[in-house]
mmCIF file of C-alpha atoms in Angstrom:
data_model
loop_
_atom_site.group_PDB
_atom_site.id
_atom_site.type_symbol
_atom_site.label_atom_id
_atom_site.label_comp_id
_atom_site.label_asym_id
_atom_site.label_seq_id
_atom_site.Cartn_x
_atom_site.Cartn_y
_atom_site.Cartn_z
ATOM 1 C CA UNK A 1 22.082 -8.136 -35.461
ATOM 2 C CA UNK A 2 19.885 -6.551 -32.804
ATOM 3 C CA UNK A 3 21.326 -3.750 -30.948
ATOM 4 C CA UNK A 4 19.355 -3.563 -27.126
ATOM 5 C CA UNK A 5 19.574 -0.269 -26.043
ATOM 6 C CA UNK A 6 20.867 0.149 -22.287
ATOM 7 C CA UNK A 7 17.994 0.727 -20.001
ATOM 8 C CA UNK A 8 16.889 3.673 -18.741
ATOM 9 C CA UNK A 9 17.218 4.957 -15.345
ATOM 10 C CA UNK A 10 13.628 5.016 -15.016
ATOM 11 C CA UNK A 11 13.569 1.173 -15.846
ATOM 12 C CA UNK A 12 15.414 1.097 -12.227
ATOM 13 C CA UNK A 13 12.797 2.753 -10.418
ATOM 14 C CA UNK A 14 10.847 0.212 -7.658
ATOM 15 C CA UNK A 15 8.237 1.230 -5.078
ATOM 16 C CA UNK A 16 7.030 0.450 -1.545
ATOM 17 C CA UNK A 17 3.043 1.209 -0.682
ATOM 18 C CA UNK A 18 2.614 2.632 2.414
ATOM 19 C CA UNK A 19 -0.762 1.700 3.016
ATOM 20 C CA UNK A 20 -1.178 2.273 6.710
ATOM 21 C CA UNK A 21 -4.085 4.709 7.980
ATOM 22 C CA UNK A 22 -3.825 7.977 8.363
ATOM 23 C CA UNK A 23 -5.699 8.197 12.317
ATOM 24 C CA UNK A 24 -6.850 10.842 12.185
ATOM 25 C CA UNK A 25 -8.399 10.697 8.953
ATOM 26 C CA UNK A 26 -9.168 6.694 8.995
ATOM 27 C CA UNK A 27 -10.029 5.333 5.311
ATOM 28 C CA UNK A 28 -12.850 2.478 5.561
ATOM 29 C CA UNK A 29 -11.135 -0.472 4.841
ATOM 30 C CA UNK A 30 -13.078 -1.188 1.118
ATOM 31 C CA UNK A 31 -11.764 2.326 0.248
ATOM 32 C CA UNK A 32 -8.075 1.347 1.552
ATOM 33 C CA UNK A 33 -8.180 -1.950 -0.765
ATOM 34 C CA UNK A 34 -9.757 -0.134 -3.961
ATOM 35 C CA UNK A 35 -6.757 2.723 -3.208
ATOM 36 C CA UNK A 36 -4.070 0.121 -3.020
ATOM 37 C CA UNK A 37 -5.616 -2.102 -6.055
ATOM 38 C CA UNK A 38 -5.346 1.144 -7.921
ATOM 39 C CA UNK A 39 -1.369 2.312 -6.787
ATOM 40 C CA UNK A 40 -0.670 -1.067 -7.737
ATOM 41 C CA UNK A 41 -2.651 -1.225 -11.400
ATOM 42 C CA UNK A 42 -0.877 2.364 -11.661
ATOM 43 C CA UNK A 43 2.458 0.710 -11.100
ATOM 44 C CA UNK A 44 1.988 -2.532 -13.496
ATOM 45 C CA UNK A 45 1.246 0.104 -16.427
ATOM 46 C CA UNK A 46 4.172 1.869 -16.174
ATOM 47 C CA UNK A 47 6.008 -0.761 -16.135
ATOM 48 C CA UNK A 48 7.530 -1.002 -12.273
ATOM 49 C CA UNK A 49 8.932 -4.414 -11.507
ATOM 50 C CA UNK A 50 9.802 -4.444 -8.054
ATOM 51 C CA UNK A 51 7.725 -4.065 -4.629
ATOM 52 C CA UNK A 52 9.818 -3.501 -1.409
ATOM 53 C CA UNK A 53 7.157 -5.023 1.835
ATOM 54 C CA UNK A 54 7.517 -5.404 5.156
ATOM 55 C CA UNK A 55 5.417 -7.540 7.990
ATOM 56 C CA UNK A 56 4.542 -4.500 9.750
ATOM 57 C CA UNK A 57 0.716 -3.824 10.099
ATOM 58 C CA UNK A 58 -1.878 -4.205 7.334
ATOM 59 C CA UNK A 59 0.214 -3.924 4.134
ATOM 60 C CA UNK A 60 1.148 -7.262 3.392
ATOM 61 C CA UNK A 61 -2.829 -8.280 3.094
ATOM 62 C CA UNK A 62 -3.933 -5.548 1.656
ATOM 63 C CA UNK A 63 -1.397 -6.345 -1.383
ATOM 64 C CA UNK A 64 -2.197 -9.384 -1.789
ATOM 65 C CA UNK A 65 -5.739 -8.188 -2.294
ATOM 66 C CA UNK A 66 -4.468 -6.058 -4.829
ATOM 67 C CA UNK A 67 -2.017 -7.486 -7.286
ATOM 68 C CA UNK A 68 -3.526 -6.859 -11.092
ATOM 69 C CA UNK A 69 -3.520 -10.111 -12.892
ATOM 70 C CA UNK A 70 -1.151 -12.014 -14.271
ATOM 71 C CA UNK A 71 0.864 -10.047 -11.811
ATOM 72 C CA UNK A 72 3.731 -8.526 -13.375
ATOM 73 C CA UNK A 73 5.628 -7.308 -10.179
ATOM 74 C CA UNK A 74 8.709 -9.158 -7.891
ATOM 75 C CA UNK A 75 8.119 -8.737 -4.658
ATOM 76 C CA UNK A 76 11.045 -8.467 -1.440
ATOM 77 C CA UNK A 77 10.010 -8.987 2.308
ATOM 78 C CA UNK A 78 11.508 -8.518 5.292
ATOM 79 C CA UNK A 79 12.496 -10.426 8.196
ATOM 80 C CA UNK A 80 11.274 -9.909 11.756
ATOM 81 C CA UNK A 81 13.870 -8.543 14.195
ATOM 82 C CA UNK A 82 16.063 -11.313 15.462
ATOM 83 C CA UNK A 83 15.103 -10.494 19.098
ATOM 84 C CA UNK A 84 11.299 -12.099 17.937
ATOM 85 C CA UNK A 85 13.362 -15.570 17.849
ATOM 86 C CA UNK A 86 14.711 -17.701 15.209
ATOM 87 C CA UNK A 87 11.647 -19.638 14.654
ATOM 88 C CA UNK A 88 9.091 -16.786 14.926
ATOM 89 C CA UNK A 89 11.512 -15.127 12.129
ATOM 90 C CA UNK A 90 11.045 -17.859 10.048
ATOM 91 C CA UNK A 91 7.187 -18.403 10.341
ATOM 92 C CA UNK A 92 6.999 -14.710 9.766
ATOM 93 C CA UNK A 93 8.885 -15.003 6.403
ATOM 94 C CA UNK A 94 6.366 -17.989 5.177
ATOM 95 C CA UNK A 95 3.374 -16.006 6.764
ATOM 96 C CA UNK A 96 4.525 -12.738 4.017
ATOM 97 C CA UNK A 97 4.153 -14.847 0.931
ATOM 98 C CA UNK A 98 0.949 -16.545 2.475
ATOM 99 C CA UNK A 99 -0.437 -13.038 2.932
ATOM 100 C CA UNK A 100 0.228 -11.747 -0.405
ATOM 101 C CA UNK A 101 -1.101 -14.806 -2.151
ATOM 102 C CA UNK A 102 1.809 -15.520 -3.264
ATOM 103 C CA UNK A 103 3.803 -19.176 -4.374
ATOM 104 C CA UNK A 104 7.299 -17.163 -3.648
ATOM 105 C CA UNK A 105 9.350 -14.134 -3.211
ATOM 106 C CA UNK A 106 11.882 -12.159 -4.987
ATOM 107 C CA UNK A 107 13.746 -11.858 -2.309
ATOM 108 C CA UNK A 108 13.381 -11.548 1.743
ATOM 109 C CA UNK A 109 15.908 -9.490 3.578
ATOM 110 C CA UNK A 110 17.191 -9.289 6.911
ATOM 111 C CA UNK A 111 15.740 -6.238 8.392
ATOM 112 C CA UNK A 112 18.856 -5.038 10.330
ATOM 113 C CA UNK A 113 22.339 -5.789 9.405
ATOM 114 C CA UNK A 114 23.172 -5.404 12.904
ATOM 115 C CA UNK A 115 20.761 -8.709 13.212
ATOM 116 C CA UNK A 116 23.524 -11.041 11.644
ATOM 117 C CA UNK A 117 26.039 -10.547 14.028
ATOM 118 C CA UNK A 118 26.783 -13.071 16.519
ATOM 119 C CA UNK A 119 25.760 -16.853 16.772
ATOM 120 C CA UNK A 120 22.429 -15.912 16.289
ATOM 121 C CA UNK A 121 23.233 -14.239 12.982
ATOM 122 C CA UNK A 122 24.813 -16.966 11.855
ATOM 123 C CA UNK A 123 21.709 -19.074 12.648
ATOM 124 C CA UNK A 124 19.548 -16.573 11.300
ATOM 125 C CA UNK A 125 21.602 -16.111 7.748
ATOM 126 C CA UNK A 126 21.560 -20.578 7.860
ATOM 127 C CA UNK A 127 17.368 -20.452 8.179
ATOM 128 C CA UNK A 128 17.198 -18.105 5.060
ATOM 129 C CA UNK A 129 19.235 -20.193 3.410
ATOM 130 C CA UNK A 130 17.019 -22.912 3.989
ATOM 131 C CA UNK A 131 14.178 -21.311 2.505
ATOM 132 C CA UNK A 132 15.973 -19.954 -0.366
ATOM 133 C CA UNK A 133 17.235 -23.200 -1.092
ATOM 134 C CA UNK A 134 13.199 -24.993 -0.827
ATOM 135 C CA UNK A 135 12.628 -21.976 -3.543
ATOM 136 C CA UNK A 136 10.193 -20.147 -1.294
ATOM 137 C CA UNK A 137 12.626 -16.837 -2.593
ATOM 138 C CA UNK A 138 14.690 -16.171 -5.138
ATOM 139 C CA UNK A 139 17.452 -14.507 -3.240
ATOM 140 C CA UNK A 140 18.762 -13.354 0.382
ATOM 141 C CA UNK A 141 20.016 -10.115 1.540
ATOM 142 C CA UNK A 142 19.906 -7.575 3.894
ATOM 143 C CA UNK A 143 19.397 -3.795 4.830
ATOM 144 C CA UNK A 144 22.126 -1.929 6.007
ATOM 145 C CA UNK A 145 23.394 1.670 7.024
ATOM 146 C CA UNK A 146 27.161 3.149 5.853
ATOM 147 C CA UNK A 147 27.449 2.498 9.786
ATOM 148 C CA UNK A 148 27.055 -1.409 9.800
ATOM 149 C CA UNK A 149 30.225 -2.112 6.957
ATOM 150 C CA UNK A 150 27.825 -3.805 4.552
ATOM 151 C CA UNK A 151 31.058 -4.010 2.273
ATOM 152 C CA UNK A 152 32.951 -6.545 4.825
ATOM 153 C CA UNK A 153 29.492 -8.253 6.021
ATOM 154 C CA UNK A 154 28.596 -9.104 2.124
ATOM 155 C CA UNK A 155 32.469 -10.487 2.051
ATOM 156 C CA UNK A 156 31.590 -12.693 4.900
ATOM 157 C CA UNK A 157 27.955 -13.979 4.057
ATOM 158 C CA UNK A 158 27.636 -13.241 -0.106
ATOM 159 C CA UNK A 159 24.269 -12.198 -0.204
ATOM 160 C CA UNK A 160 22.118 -11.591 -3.289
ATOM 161 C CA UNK A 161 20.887 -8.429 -2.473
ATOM 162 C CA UNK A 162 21.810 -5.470 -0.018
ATOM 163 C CA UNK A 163 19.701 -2.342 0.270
ATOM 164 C CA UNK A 164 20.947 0.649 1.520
ATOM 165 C CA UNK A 165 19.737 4.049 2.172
ATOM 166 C CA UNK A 166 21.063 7.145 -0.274
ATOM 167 C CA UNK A 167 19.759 10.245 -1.349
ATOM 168 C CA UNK A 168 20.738 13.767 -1.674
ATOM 169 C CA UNK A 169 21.108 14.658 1.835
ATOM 170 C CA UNK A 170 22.968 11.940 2.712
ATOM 171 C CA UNK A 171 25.613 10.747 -0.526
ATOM 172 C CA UNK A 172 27.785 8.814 1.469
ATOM 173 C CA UNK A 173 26.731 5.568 0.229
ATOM 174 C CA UNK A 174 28.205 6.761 -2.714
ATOM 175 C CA UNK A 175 30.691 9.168 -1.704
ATOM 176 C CA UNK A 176 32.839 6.179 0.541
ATOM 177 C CA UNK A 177 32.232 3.571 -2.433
ATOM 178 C CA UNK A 178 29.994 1.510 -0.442
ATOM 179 C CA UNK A 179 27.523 0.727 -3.554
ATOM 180 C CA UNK A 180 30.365 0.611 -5.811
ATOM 181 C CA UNK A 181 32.245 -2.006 -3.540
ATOM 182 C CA UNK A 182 29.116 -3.776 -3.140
ATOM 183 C CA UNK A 183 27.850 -4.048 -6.643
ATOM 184 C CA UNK A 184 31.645 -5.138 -7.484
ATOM 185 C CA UNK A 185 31.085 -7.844 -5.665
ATOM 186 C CA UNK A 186 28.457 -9.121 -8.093
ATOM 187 C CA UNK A 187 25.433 -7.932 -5.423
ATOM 188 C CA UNK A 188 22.409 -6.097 -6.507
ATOM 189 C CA UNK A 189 21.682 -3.306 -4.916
ATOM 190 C CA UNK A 190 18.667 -1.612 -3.685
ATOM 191 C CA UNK A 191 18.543 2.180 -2.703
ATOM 192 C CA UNK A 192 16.168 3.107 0.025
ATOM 193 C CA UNK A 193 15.311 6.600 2.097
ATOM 194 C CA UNK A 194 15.229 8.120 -1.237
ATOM 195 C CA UNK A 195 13.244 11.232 -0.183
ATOM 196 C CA UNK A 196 15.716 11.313 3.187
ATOM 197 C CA UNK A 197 12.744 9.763 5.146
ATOM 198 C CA UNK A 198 10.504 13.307 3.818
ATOM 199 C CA UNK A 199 12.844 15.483 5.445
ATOM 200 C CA UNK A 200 13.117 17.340 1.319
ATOM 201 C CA UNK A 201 9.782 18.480 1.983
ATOM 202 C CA UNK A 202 9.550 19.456 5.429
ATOM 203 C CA UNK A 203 9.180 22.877 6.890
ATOM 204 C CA UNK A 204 11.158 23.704 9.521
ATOM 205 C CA UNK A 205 8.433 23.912 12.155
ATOM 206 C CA UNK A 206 8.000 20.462 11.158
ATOM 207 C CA UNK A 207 11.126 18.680 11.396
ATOM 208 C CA UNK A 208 11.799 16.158 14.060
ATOM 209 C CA UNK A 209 13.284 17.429 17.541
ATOM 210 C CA UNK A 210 16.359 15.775 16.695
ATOM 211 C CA UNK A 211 16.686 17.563 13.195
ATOM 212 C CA UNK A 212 15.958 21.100 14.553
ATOM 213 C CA UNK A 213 19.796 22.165 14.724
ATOM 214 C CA UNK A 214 20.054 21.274 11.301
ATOM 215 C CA UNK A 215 17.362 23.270 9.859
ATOM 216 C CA UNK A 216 19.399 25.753 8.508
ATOM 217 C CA UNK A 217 21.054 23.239 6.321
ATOM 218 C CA UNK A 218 18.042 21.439 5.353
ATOM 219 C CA UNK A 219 17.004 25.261 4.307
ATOM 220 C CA UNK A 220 20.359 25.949 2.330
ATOM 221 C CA UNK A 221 19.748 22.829 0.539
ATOM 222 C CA UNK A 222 15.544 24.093 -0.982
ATOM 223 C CA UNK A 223 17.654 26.973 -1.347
ATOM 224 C CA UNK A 224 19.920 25.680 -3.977
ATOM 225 C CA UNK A 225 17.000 24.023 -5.758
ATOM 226 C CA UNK A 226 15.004 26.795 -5.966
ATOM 227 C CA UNK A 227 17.775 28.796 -7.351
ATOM 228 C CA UNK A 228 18.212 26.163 -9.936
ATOM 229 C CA UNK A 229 14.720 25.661 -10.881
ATOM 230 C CA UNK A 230 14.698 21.755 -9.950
ATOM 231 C CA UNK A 231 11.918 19.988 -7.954
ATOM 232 C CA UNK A 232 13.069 18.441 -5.124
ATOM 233 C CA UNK A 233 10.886 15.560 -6.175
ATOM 234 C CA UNK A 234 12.663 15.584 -9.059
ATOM 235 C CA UNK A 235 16.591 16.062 -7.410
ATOM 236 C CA UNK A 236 15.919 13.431 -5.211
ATOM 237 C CA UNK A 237 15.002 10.852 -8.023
ATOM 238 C CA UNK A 238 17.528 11.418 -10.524
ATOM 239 C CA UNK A 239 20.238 11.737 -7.900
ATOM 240 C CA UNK A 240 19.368 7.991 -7.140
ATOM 241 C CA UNK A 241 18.428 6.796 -10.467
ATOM 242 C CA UNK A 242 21.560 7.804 -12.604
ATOM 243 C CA UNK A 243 23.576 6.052 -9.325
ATOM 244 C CA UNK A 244 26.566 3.257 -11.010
ATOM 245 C CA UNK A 245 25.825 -0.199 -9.516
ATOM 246 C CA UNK A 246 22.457 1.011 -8.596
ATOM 247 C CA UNK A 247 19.552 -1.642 -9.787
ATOM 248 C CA UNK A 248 16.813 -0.523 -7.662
ATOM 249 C CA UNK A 249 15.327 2.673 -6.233
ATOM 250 C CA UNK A 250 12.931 2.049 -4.103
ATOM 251 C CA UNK A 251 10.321 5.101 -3.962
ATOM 252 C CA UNK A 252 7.949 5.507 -0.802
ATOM 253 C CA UNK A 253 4.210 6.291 -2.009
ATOM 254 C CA UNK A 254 0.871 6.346 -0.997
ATOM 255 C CA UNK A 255 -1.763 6.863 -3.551
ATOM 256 C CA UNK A 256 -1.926 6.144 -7.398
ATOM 257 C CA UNK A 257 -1.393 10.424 -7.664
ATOM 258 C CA UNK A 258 1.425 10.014 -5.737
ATOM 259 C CA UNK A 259 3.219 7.284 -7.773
ATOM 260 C CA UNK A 260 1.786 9.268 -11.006
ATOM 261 C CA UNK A 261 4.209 12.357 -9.948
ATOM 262 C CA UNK A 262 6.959 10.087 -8.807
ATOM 263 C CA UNK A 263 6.968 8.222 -12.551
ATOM 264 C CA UNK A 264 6.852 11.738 -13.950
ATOM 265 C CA UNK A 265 9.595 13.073 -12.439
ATOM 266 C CA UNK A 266 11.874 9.776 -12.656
ATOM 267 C CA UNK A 267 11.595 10.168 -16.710
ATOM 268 C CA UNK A 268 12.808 14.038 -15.985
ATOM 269 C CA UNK A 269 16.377 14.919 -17.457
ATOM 270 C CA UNK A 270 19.010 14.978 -15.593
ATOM 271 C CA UNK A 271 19.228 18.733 -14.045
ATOM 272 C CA UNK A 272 22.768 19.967 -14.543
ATOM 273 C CA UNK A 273 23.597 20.482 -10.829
ATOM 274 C CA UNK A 274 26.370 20.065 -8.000
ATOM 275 C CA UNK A 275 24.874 17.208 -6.536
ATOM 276 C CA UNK A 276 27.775 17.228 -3.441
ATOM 277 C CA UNK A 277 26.666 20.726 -2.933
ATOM 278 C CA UNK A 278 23.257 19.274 -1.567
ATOM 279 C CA UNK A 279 24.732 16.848 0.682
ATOM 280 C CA UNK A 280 24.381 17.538 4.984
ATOM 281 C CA UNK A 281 27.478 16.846 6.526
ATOM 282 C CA UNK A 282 28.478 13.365 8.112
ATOM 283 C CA UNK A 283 27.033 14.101 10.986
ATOM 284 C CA UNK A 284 24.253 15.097 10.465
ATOM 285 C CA UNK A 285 23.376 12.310 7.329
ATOM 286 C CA UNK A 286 24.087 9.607 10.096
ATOM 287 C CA UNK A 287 21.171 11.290 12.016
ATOM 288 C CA UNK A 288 19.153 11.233 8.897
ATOM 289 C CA UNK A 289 19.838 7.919 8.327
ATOM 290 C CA UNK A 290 18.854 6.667 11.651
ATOM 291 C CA UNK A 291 15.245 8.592 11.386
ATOM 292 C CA UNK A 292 12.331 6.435 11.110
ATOM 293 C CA UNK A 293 14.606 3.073 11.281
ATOM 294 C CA UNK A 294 12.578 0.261 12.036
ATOM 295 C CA UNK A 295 10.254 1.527 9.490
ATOM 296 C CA UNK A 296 12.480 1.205 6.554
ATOM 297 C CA UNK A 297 10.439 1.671 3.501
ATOM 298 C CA UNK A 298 9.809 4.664 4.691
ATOM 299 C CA UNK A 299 10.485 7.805 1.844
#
């Protein structure tokens, strides 16, 4: 009898390729499609699955450009915002998979959980139905905050998939039993904002206005790293990865070097740490989890 060994955390780890220019340093567009064909080549060897998207700019094409073949990845979109209209919504969601060359998706989530409430949510969650059930994707979902009760939305609509953000700044995902209620529910779930949208490696003249009273915190946090000898790169990976009723983490990167250091530090032990020591209080992880939203590959 053969004995499978139970995966590793690494085997969890997923990506999303922010591919959009830098302006002030603008990449000519051959260079952009070599740099993503490479990330993505990167990815394939080292065995990463799953590619989070979303409709937003260039990225979509740009992938589709890129994919090694046979492609060996699964691939979730995202959904317009509802207040683009039903039927723009649902053109959008063919025009992903058209972009990316591709016959269908893993999955394509709602982009706001706040999008399904109402008639119009209803309507909305019907029209992904549809197209899950013509087998244009594999699975439904959505992407939700602690804020939006993704526990008594998944009751109501049983999605396939529910991403969420979680990282070592804000644990309340998993402090509050919000993954562990989901995943109980027989959902997979996704973990986003696992670099707490790059606020673990910014300096404090750098934070965002709205951060700046918190910058002590955000200090005291390094701090405790430092003083334990663990990378924040590192922390903020195997905090996610080693998450119960976790199957994806979904790691922001830019570049092949990027991902490169990102794989490195997923295979990392486990540092021996008090992970709830690192956490920002509930106020301010609800402000961290409302940075950058719209934008919600973001790190």
């Amino acid at each position: 009898m053969t004995v499978l060994s139970p995966p590793l955390p690494a085997d969890r780890l997923a990506i999303a390729v922010a591919v959009e220019p830098d302006r002030a340093r603008p990449v000519p567009a051959g260079q952009r499609e070599e740099a993503v064909r490479h990330l993505l080549q990167t990815a394939g060897d080292a065995g990463i699955g799953l590619v989070a998207t979303r409709p937003e700019g260039d990225g979509e094409r740009l992938l589709g450009q890129g994919w090694p073949f046979p492609s060996p990845f699964r691939v979730t979109a995202q959904t317009l915002p509802i207040v683009e209209g039903l039927d723009r919504v649902e053109a959008r969601a063919r025009r992903s998979l058209e972009r990316m060359g591709l016959p269908r998706g893993e999955a394509l989530l709602v982009q706001s959980a706040s999008d399904l409430v109402g008639a119009e949510g209803r309507a909305l969650w019907a029209r992904m139905q549809a197209l899950k059930d013509r087998g244009l994707f594999r699975k439904i979902g959505f992407i939700a905050t602690v804020e939006d009760g993704p526990e008594m939305l998944a009751r109501r609509l049983g999605p396939d998939v529910v991403q969420i953000g979680c990282n070592i700044l804000d644990q309340r995902a998993e402090r509050y039993g919000v993954i562990a209620a989901l995943a109980g529910q027989g959902i997979e779930v996704h973990v986003a904002s696992v670099f707490a949208r790059g606020l673990l490696f910014a300096h404090r003249d750098t934070l965002p206005p709205e951060m700046l009273p918190y910058g002590m915190a955000l200090s005291m946090t390094r701090r405790r790293l430092a003083e334990s000898r663990v990378d924040p790169m590192q922390a903020a990976l195997s905090y996610c990865l080693n998450l119960t009723g976790v199957s994806a983490v979904i790691a922001s990167v830019v570049s092949a070097a990027e991902l490169r250091a990102v794989i490195a530090a997923s295979h990392a032990p486990r540092p021996d740490i008090d992970w709830a020591a690192l956490a920002l209080d509930d106020g301010c992880a609800a402000l961290v989890s409302r940075l950058g939203l719209g934008t919600a590959n973001a790190a």
